[in-house]
Coordinates of C-alpha atoms in Angstrom, one line a residue:
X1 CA -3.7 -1.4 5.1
X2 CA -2.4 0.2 1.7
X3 CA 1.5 0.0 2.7
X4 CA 1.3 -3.9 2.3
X5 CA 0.2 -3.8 -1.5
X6 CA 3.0 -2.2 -1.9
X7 CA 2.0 -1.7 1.4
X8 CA -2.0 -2.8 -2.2
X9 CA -5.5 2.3 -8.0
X10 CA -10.4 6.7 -11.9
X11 CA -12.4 9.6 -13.3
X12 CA -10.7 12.4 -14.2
X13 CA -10.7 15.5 -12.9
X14 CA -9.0 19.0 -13.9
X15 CA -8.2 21.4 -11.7
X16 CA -6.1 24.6 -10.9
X17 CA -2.4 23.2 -10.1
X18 CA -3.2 20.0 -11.8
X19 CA -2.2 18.9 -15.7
X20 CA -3.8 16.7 -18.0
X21 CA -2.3 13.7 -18.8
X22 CA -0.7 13.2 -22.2
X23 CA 1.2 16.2 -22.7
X24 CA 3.5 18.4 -20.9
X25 CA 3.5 19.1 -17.2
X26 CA 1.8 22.6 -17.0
X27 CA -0.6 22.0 -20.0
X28 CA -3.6 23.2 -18.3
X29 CA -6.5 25.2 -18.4
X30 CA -8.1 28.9 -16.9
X31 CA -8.5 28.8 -12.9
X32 CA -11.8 28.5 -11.3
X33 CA -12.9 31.6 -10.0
X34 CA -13.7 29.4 -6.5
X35 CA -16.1 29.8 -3.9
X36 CA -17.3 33.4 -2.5
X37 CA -16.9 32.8 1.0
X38 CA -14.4 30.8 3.4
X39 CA -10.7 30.8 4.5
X40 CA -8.2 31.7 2.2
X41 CA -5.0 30.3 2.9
X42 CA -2.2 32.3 1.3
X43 CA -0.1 30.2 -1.0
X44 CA 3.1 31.6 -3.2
X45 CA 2.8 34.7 -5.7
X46 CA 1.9 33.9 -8.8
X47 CA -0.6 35.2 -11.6
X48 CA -2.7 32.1 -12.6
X49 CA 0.1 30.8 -15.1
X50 CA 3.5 28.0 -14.2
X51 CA 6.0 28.5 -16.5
X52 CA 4.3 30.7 -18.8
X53 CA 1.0 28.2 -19.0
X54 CA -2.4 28.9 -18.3
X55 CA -2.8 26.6 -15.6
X56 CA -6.2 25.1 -16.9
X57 CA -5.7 25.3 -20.5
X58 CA -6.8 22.1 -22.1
X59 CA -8.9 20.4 -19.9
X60 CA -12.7 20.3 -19.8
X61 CA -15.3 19.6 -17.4
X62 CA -16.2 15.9 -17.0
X63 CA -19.6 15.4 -18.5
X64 CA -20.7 13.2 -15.8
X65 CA -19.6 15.6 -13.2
X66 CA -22.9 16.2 -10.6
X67 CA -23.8 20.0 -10.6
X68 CA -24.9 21.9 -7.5
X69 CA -22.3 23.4 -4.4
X70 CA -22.9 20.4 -2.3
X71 CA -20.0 17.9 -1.8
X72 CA -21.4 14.9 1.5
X73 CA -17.9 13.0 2.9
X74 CA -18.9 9.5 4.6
X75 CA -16.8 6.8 6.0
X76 CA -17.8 3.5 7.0
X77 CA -15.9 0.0 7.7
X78 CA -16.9 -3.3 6.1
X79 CA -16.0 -5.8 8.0
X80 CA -16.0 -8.9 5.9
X81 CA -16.7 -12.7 7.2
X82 CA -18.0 -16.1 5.9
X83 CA -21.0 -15.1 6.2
X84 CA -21.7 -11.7 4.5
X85 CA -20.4 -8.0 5.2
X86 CA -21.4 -6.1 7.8
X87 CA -21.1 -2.3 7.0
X88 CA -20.8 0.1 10.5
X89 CA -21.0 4.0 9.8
X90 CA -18.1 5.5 11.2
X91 CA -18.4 9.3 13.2
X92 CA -16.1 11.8 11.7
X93 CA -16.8 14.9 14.1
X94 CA -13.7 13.5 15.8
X95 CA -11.2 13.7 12.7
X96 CA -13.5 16.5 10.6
X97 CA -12.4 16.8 7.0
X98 CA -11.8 20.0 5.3
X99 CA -12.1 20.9 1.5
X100 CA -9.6 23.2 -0.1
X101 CA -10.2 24.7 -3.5
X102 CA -7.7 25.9 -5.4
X103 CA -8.3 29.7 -6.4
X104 CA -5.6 31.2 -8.0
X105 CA -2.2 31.1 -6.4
X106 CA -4.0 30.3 -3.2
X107 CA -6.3 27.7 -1.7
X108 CA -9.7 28.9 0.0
X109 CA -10.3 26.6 2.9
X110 CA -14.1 25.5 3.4
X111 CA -15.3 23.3 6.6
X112 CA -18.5 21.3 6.8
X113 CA -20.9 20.4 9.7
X114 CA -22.4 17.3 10.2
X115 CA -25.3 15.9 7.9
X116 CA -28.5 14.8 9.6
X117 CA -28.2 11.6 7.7
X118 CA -24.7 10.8 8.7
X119 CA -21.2 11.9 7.3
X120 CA -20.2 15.8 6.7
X121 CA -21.9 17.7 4.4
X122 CA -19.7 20.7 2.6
X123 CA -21.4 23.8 0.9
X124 CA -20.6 26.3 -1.2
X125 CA -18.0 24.2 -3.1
X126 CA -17.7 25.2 -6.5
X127 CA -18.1 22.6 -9.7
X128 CA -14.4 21.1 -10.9
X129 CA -11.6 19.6 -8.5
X130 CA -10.6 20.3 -5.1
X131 CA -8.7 18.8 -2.2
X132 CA -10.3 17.0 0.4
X133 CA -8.0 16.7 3.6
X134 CA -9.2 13.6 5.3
X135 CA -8.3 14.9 8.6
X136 CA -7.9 18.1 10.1
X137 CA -4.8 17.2 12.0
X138 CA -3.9 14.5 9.2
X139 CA -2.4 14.9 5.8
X140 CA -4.0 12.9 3.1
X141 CA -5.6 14.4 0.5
X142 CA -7.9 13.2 -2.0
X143 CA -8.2 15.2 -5.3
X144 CA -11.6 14.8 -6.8
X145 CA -14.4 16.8 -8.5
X146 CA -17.2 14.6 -7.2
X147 CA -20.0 15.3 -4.8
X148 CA -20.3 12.0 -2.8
X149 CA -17.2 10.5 -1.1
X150 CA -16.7 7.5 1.1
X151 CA -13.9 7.6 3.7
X152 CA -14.3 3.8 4.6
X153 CA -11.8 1.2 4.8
X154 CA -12.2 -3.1 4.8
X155 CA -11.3 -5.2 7.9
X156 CA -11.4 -8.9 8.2
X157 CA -13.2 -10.6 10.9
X158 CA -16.5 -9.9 13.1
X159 CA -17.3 -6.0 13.5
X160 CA -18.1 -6.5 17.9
X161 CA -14.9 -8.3 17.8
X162 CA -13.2 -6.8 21.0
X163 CA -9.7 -5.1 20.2
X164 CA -6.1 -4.9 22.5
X165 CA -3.2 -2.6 21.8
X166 CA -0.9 -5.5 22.2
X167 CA 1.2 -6.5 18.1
X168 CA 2.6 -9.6 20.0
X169 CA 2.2 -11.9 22.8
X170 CA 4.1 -14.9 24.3
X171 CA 2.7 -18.3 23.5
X172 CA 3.2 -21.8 25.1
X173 CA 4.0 -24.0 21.8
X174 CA 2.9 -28.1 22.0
X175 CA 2.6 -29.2 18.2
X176 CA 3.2 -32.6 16.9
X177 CA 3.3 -33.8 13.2
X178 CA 5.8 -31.2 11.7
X179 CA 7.1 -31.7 8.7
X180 CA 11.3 -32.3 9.6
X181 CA 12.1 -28.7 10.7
X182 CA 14.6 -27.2 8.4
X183 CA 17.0 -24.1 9.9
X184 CA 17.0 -20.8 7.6
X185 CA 20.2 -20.3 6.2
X186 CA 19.8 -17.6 3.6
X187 CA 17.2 -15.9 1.4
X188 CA 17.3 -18.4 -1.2
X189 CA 17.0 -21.2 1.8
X190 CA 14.4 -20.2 4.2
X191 CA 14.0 -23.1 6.1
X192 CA 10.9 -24.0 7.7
X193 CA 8.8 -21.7 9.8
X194 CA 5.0 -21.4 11.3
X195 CA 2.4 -18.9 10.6
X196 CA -0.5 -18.3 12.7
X197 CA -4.2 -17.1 11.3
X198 CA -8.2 -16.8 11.6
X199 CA -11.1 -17.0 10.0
X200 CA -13.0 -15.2 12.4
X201 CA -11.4 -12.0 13.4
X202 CA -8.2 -9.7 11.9
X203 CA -5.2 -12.1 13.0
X204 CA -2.4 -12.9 11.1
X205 CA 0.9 -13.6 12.8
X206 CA 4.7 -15.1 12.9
X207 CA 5.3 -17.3 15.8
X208 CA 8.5 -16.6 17.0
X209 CA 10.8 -18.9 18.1
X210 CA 13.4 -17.9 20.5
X211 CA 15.2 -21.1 20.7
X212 CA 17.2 -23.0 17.9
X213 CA 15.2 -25.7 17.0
X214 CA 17.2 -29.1 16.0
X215 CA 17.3 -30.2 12.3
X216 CA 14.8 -33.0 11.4
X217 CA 12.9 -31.9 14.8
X218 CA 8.8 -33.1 14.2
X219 CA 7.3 -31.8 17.2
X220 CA 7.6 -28.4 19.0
X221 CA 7.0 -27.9 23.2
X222 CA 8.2 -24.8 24.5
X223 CA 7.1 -21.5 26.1
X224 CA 10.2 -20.0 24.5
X225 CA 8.1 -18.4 21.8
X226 CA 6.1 -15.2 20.7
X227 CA 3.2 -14.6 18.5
X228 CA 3.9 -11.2 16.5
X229 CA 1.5 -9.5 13.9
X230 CA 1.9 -9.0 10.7
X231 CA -1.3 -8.0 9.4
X232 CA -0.8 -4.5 10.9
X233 CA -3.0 -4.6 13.4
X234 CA -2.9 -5.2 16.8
X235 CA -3.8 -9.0 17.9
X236 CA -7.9 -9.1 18.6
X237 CA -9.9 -10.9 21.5
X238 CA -11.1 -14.5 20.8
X239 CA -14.2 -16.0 21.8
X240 CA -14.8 -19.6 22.3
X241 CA -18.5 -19.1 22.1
X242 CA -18.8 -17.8 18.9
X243 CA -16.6 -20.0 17.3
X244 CA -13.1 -17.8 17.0
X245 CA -10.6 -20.4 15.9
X246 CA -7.4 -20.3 14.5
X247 CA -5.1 -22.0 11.8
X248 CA -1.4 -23.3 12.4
X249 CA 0.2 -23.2 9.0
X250 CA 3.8 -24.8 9.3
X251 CA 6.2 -23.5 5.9
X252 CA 8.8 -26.0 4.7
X253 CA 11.6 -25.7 2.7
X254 CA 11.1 -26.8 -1.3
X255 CA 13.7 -27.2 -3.6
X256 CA 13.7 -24.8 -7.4
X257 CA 16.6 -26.0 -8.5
X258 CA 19.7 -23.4 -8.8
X259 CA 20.7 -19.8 -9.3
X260 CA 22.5 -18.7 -12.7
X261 CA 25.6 -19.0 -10.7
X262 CA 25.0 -22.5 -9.7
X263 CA 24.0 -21.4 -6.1
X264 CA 21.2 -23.3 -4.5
X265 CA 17.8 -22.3 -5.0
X266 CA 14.7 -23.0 -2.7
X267 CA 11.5 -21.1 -1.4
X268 CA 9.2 -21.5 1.3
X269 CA 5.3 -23.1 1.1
X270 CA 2.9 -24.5 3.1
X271 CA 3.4 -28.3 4.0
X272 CA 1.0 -29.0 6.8
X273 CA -1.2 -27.5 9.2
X274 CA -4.1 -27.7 11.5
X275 CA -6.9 -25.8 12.7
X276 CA -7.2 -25.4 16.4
X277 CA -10.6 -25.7 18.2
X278 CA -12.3 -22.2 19.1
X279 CA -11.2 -20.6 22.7
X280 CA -11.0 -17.2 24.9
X281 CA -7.7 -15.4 24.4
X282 CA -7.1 -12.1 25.2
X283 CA -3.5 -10.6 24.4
X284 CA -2.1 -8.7 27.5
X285 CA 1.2 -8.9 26.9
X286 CA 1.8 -11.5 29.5
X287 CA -0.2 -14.3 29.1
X288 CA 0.7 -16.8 26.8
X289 CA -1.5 -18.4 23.9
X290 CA -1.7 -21.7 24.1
X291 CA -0.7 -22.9 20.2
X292 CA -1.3 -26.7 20.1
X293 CA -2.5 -29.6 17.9
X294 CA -1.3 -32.2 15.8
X295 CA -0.1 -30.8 12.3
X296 CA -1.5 -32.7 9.3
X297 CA -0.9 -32.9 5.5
X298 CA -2.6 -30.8 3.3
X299 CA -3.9 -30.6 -0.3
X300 CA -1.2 -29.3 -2.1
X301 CA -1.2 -27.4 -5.5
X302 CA 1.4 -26.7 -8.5
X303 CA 1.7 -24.4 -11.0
X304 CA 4.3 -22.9 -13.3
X305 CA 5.8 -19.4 -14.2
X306 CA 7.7 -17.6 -16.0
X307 CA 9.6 -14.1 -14.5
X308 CA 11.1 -12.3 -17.0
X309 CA 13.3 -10.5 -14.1
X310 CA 15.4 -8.4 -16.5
X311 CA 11.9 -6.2 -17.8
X312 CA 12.5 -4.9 -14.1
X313 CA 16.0 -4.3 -13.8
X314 CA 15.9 -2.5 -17.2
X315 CA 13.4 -0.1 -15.4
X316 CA 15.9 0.8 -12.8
X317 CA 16.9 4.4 -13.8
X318 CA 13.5 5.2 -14.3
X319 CA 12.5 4.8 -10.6
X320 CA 15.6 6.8 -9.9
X321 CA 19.1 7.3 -12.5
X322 CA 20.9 6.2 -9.0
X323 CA 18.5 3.5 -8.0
X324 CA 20.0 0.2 -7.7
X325 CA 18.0 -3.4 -8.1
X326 CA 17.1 -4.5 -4.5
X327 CA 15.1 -8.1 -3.9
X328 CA 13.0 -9.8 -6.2
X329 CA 9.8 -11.4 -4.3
X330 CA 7.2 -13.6 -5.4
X331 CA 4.1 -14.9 -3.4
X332 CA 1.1 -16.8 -3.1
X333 CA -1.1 -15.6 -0.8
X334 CA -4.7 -16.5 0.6
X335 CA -7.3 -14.3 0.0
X336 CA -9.6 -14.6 3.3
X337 CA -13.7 -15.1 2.0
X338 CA -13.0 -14.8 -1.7
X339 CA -12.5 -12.2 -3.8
X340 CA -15.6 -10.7 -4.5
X341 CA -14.4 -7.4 -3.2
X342 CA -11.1 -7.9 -3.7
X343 CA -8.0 -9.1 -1.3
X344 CA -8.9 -7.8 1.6
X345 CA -6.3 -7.6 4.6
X346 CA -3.4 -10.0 4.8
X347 CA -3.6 -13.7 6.3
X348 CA -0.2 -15.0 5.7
X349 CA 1.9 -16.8 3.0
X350 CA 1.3 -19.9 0.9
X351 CA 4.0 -19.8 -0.8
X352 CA 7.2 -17.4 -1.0
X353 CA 9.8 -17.2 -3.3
X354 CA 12.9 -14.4 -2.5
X355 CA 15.9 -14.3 -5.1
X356 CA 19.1 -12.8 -4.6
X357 CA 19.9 -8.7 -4.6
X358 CA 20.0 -7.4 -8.6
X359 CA 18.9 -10.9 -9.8
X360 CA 18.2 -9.7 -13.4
X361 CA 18.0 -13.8 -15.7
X362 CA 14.4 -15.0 -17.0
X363 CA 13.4 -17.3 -14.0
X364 CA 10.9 -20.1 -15.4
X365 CA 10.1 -22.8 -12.7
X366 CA 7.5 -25.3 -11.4
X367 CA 6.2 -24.5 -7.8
X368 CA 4.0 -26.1 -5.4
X369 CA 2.2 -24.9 -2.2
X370 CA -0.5 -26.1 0.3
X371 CA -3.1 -24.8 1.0
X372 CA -5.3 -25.8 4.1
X373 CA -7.8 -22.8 4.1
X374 CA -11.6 -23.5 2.9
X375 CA -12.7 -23.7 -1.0
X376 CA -14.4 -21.1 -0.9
X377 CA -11.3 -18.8 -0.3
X378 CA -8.9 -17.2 -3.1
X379 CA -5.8 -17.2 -4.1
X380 CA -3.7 -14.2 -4.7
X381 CA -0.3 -14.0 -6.5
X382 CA 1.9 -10.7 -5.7
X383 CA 5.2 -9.9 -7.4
X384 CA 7.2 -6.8 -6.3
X385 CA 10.9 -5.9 -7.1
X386 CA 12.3 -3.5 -5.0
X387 CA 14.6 -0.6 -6.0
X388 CA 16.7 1.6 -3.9
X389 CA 19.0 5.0 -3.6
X390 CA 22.0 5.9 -1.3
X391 CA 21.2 9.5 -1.4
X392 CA 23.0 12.1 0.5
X393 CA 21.3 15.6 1.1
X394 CA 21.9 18.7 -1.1
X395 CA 25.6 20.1 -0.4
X396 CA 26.9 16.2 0.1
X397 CA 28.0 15.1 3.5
X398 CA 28.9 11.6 4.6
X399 CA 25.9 10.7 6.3
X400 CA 23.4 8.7 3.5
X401 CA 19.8 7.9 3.6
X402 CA 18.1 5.4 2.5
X403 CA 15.0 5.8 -0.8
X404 CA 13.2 2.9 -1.7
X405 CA 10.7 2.3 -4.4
X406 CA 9.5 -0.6 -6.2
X407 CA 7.7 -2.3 -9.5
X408 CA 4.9 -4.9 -8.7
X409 CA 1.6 -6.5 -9.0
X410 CA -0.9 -8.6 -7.4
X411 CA -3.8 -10.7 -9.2
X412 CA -5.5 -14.1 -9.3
X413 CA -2.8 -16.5 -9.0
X414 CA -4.3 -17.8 -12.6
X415 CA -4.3 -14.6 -13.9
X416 CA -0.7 -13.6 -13.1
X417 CA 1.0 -16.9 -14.2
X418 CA -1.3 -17.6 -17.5
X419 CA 1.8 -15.7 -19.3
X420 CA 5.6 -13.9 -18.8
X421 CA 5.1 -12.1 -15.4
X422 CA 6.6 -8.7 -16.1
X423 CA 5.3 -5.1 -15.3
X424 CA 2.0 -4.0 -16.2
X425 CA 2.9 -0.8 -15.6
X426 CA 6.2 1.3 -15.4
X427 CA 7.2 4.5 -13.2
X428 CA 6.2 8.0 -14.4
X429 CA 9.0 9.7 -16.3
X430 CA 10.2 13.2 -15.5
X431 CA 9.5 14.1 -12.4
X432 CA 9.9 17.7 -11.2
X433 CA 9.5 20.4 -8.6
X434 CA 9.2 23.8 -9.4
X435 CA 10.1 22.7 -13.2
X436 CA 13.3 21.2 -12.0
X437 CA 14.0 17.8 -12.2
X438 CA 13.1 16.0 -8.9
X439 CA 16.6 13.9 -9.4
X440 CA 18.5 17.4 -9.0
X441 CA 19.2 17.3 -4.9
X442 CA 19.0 20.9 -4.0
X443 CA 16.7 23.6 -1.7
X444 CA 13.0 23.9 -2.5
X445 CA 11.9 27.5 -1.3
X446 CA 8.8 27.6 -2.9
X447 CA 6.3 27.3 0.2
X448 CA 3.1 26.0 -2.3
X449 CA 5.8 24.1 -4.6
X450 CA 4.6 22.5 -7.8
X451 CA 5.1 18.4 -8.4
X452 CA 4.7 17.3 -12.0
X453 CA 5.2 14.3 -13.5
X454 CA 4.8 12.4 -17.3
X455 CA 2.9 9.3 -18.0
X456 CA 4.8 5.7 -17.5
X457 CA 6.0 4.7 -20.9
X458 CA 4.1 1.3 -19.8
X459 CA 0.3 1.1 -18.7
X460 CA -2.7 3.1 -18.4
X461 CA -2.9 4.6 -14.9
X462 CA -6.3 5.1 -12.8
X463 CA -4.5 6.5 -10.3
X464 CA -1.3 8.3 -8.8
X465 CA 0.2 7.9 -5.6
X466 CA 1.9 11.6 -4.5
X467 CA 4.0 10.5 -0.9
X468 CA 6.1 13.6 0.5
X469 CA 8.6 12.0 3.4
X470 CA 10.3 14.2 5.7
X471 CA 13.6 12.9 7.6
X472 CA 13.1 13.8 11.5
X473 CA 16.3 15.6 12.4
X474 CA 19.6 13.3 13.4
X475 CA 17.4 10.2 11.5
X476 CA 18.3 8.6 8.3
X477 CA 14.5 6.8 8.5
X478 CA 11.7 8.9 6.9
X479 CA 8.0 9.1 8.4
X480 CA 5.5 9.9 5.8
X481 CA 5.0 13.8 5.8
X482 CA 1.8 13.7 3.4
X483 CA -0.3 11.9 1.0
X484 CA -2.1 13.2 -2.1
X485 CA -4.6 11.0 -4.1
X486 CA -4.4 11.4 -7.5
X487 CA -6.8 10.9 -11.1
X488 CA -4.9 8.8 -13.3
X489 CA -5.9 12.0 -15.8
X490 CA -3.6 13.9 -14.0
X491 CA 0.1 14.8 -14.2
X492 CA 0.4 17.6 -11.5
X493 CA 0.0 18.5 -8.1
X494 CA 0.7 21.7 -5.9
X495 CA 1.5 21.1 -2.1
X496 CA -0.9 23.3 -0.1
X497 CA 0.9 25.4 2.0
X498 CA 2.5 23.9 5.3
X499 CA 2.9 20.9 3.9
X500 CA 6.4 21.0 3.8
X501 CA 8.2 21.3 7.4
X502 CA 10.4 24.1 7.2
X503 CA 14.3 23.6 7.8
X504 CA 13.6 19.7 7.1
X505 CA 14.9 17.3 5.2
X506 CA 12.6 15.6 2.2
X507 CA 11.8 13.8 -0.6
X508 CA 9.2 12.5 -3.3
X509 CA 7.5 9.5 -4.2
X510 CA 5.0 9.4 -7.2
X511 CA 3.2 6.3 -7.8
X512 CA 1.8 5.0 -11.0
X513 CA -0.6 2.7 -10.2
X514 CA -2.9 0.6 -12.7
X515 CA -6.1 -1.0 -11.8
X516 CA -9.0 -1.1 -13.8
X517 CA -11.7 -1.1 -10.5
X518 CA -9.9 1.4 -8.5
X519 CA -12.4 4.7 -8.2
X520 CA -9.9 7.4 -6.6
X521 CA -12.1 9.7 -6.8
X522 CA -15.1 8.5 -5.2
X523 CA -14.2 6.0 -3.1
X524 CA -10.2 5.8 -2.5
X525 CA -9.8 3.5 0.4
X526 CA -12.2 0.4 -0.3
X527 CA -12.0 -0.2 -4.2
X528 CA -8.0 0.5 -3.6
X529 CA -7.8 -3.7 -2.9
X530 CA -9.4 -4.8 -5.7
X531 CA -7.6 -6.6 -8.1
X532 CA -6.1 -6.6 -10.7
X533 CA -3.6 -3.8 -9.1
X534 CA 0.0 -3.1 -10.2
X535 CA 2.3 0.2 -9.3
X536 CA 5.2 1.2 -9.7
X537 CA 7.3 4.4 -8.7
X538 CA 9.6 7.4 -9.4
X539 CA 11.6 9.1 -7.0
X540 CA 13.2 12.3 -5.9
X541 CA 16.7 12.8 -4.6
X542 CA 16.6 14.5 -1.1
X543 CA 15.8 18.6 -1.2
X544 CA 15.8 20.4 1.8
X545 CA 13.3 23.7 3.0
X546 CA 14.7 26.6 4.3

């Protein structure tokens, strides 16, 4: 679940196509010669040089780089509960990955077999950086130059948990003890709602109400209701006999005081709460849950910060010269077992704070939230502003479609408040195609096109985020065309060929993201949600493909 952590990253690598960080884009060094044998996959003419530059030039082998023309991919999940982590091997003959080594103006193409001991195990791959495509029908890519990688991903909850297809379910609703139920009335006053998680297995969820409820209102009965996800994953089995239980979080309404413009300010945080006792449940889309119990107080916490909103807003025309401030958000969030490996899924809210569109004044406050989970959990702060363009495609038009990128970070809630919360990193500056500015909307007829970027003016990156979208014909949504895993060390990418749909609308995001324990390279999916973690991005304006 990366999308999250804004949906939530380190040794560097060099590589043909790919610049060193610190100078120019195309500062880079002679091509590998690559391997002798495989598929070559023909890419766009070119000579070994972009823009007049040896595409190598400047960059050196890592020292620590293992020798030998082996490269083993694994993937496991680690499925983490009170108890410990339980780590299952996971087959990949079923979604084999392919390496792809860039030789020349071309990528050679190599495919594994299975290893004896597990994972797929790659030969003949020369020593520096390639591409490994994490899926043969996929398109995610993880540039790296090392000879080990792990696939894997974390998941909360019990590994022989059983699993549905089902992201909501209706639920018969009998709780008592509410806090006086507050209606929403705007983003600055939420009003009260209810939240719905477990300790035991991967839930996280709204519950719905479909009815109004009255004002003042301290007890709920009603089958008018649905539990919906929101951890992005579908809603598990529970089993009584193991002990599957679930908490009911209720959200109230707290006052902050008031906007610059004397509007009314308040957030939402947990007031009271309960945990049921453990029962069978399994989502089938027609059943109801049962949600019951008598709500109780619970220890409640406060802190204080201070959001120095206009460091974001001044970044605005670096995420995009058209981008426009969206919503500023700040949360508290629980951190299910700890965070000894870092915040690992997503179990709900203790505390949310959303500000008008373009708010852009110092915010300094004192907040409190409860928090009913065990001791032994963390806490997580996260704060994100959003940033967004009104584009319309190369050659204008009146339809527009919508780009959003964002500036944010998530930490120890002790961490994040101890001073000004502002960004720990900034988007990278000048981003390009081809050697034109991304921000130039326009056709892009290079098949194997060349994405370059600078370093943020703000941060040390371990990693970049490279997100091509594509815009499915008579939609103004964009689904997420391909992925590309980057080395903090580096400033440039080329698109293998076929990655861009032809006659297809596009465009680019490039994420900066710093976090100190975030090993791209080696192990891109796990150490991706440990904290500290902030990102922030640049966008394209829309190019379209012949």
């Amino acid at each position: 679940m990366h999308l999250r952590r804004f949906s939530f990253l380190l040794a560097p690598a060099c590589v043909a196509w790919i610049g060193c960080a610190g100078g120019e884009p195309g500062n880079s060094p002679e091509l590998n010669e690559g391997p002798s044998s495989g598929t070559v996959i023909p890419g766009a003419s070119g000579d070994g040089t972009w823009m007049g530059e040896a595409l190598m030039a400047g960059c050196e082998t890592d020292g620590g780089t293992p020798t030998g023309d082996t490269v083993l991919v694994t993937s496991s999940t680690h499925y983490h509960t009170a108890v410990g982590v339980v780590v299952r091997p996971n087959d990949l003959s079923a979604r084999q990955p392919e390496i792809l080594v860039p030789n020349g103006a071309t990528f050679t193409r190599l495919t594994g077999s299975a290893a004896p001991d597990g994972g797929w195990r790659f030969t003949g791959v020369p020593s520096g950086a390639y591409y490994l495509k994490t899926s043969s029908t996929g398109a995610t890519y993880i540039v790296t130059d090392e000879r080990q990688v792990e696939l894997g991903s974390n998941l909360l909850g019990r590994a022989d948990a059983g699993s549905t297809s089902y992201y909501d379910t209706p639920a018969q609703v009998n709780l008592s003890g509410l806090s006086p139920w507050q209606p929403y009335r705007s983003v600055t006053q939420p009003g009260s709602s209810l939240q719905v998680v477990s300790g035991q297995v991967n839930l996280a969820a709204s519950l719905m109400l479909e009815s109004p409820v009255t004002t003042g209102q301290t007890s709920l009965v009603t089958s008018e209701a649905r539990l919906s996800a929101v951890s992005g994953y579908a809603l598990p089995v529970l089993d009584g006999d193991v002990g599957d239980r679930l908490y009911v979080n209720q959200l109230g309404e707290m006052d902050a005081g008031t906007l610059p413009d004397g509007g009314v300010l308040a957030y939402s945080a947990v007031v009271r709460g309960v945990q049921m006792s453990a029962f069978d449940f399994t989502p089938n889309g027609t059943t109801p849950m049962p949600i019951t119990g008598v709500m109780q107080p619970v220890p409640m916490s406060e802190f204080t910060m201070e959001w120095r909103l206009p460091e974001y807003t001044a970044r605005a025309s670096e995420v995009h010269p058209q981008a426009t401030a969206g919503t500023p958000t700040f949360s508290v969030v629980p951190a299910v077992h700890g965070l000894t490996n870092g915040w690992i899924g997503y179990s709900g809210e203790l505390l949310n704070l959303r500000l008008p569109s373009g708010s852009s004044s110092t915010l300094s406050r004192r907040l409190k939230y409860g928090n009913p989970f065990p001791t032994t959990w963390g806490v997580v702060g996260t704060v994100r502003y959003s940033f967004r363009v009104m584009a319309t495609p190369p050659g204008g038009g009146t339809t527009q479609y919508l780009l959003q990128g964002g500036i944010g970070t998530y930490e120890r809630l002790d961490n994040l408040i101890a001073g000004p919360v502002l960004p720990r990193v900034t988007p990278p500056r000048g981003l390009s195609i081809d050697g034109i500015a991304a921000t130039v909307a326009r056709e892009v007829g290079s098949t194997s096109p060349v994405i370059a970027w600078l370093p943020p003016a703000v941060g040390s990156p371990s990693a970049y985020w490279v997100t091509l979208y594509r815009f499915p014909a008579g939609r103004t949504t964009a689904s997420v065309q391909a992925q590309f895993y980057v080395p903090g060390s580096v400033t440039q990418v080329r698109l293998p060929p076929g990655t861009l749909a032809p006659a297809s609308l596009h465009y680019l995001k490039v994420t900066a993201v710093d976090a100190p324990d975030y090993n791209v390279e080696r192990d891109p999916f796990i150490s991706s949600e440990r904290i500290p973690n902030s990102q922030a991005d640049a966008l394209s304006s829309l190019f379209t493909t012949p």
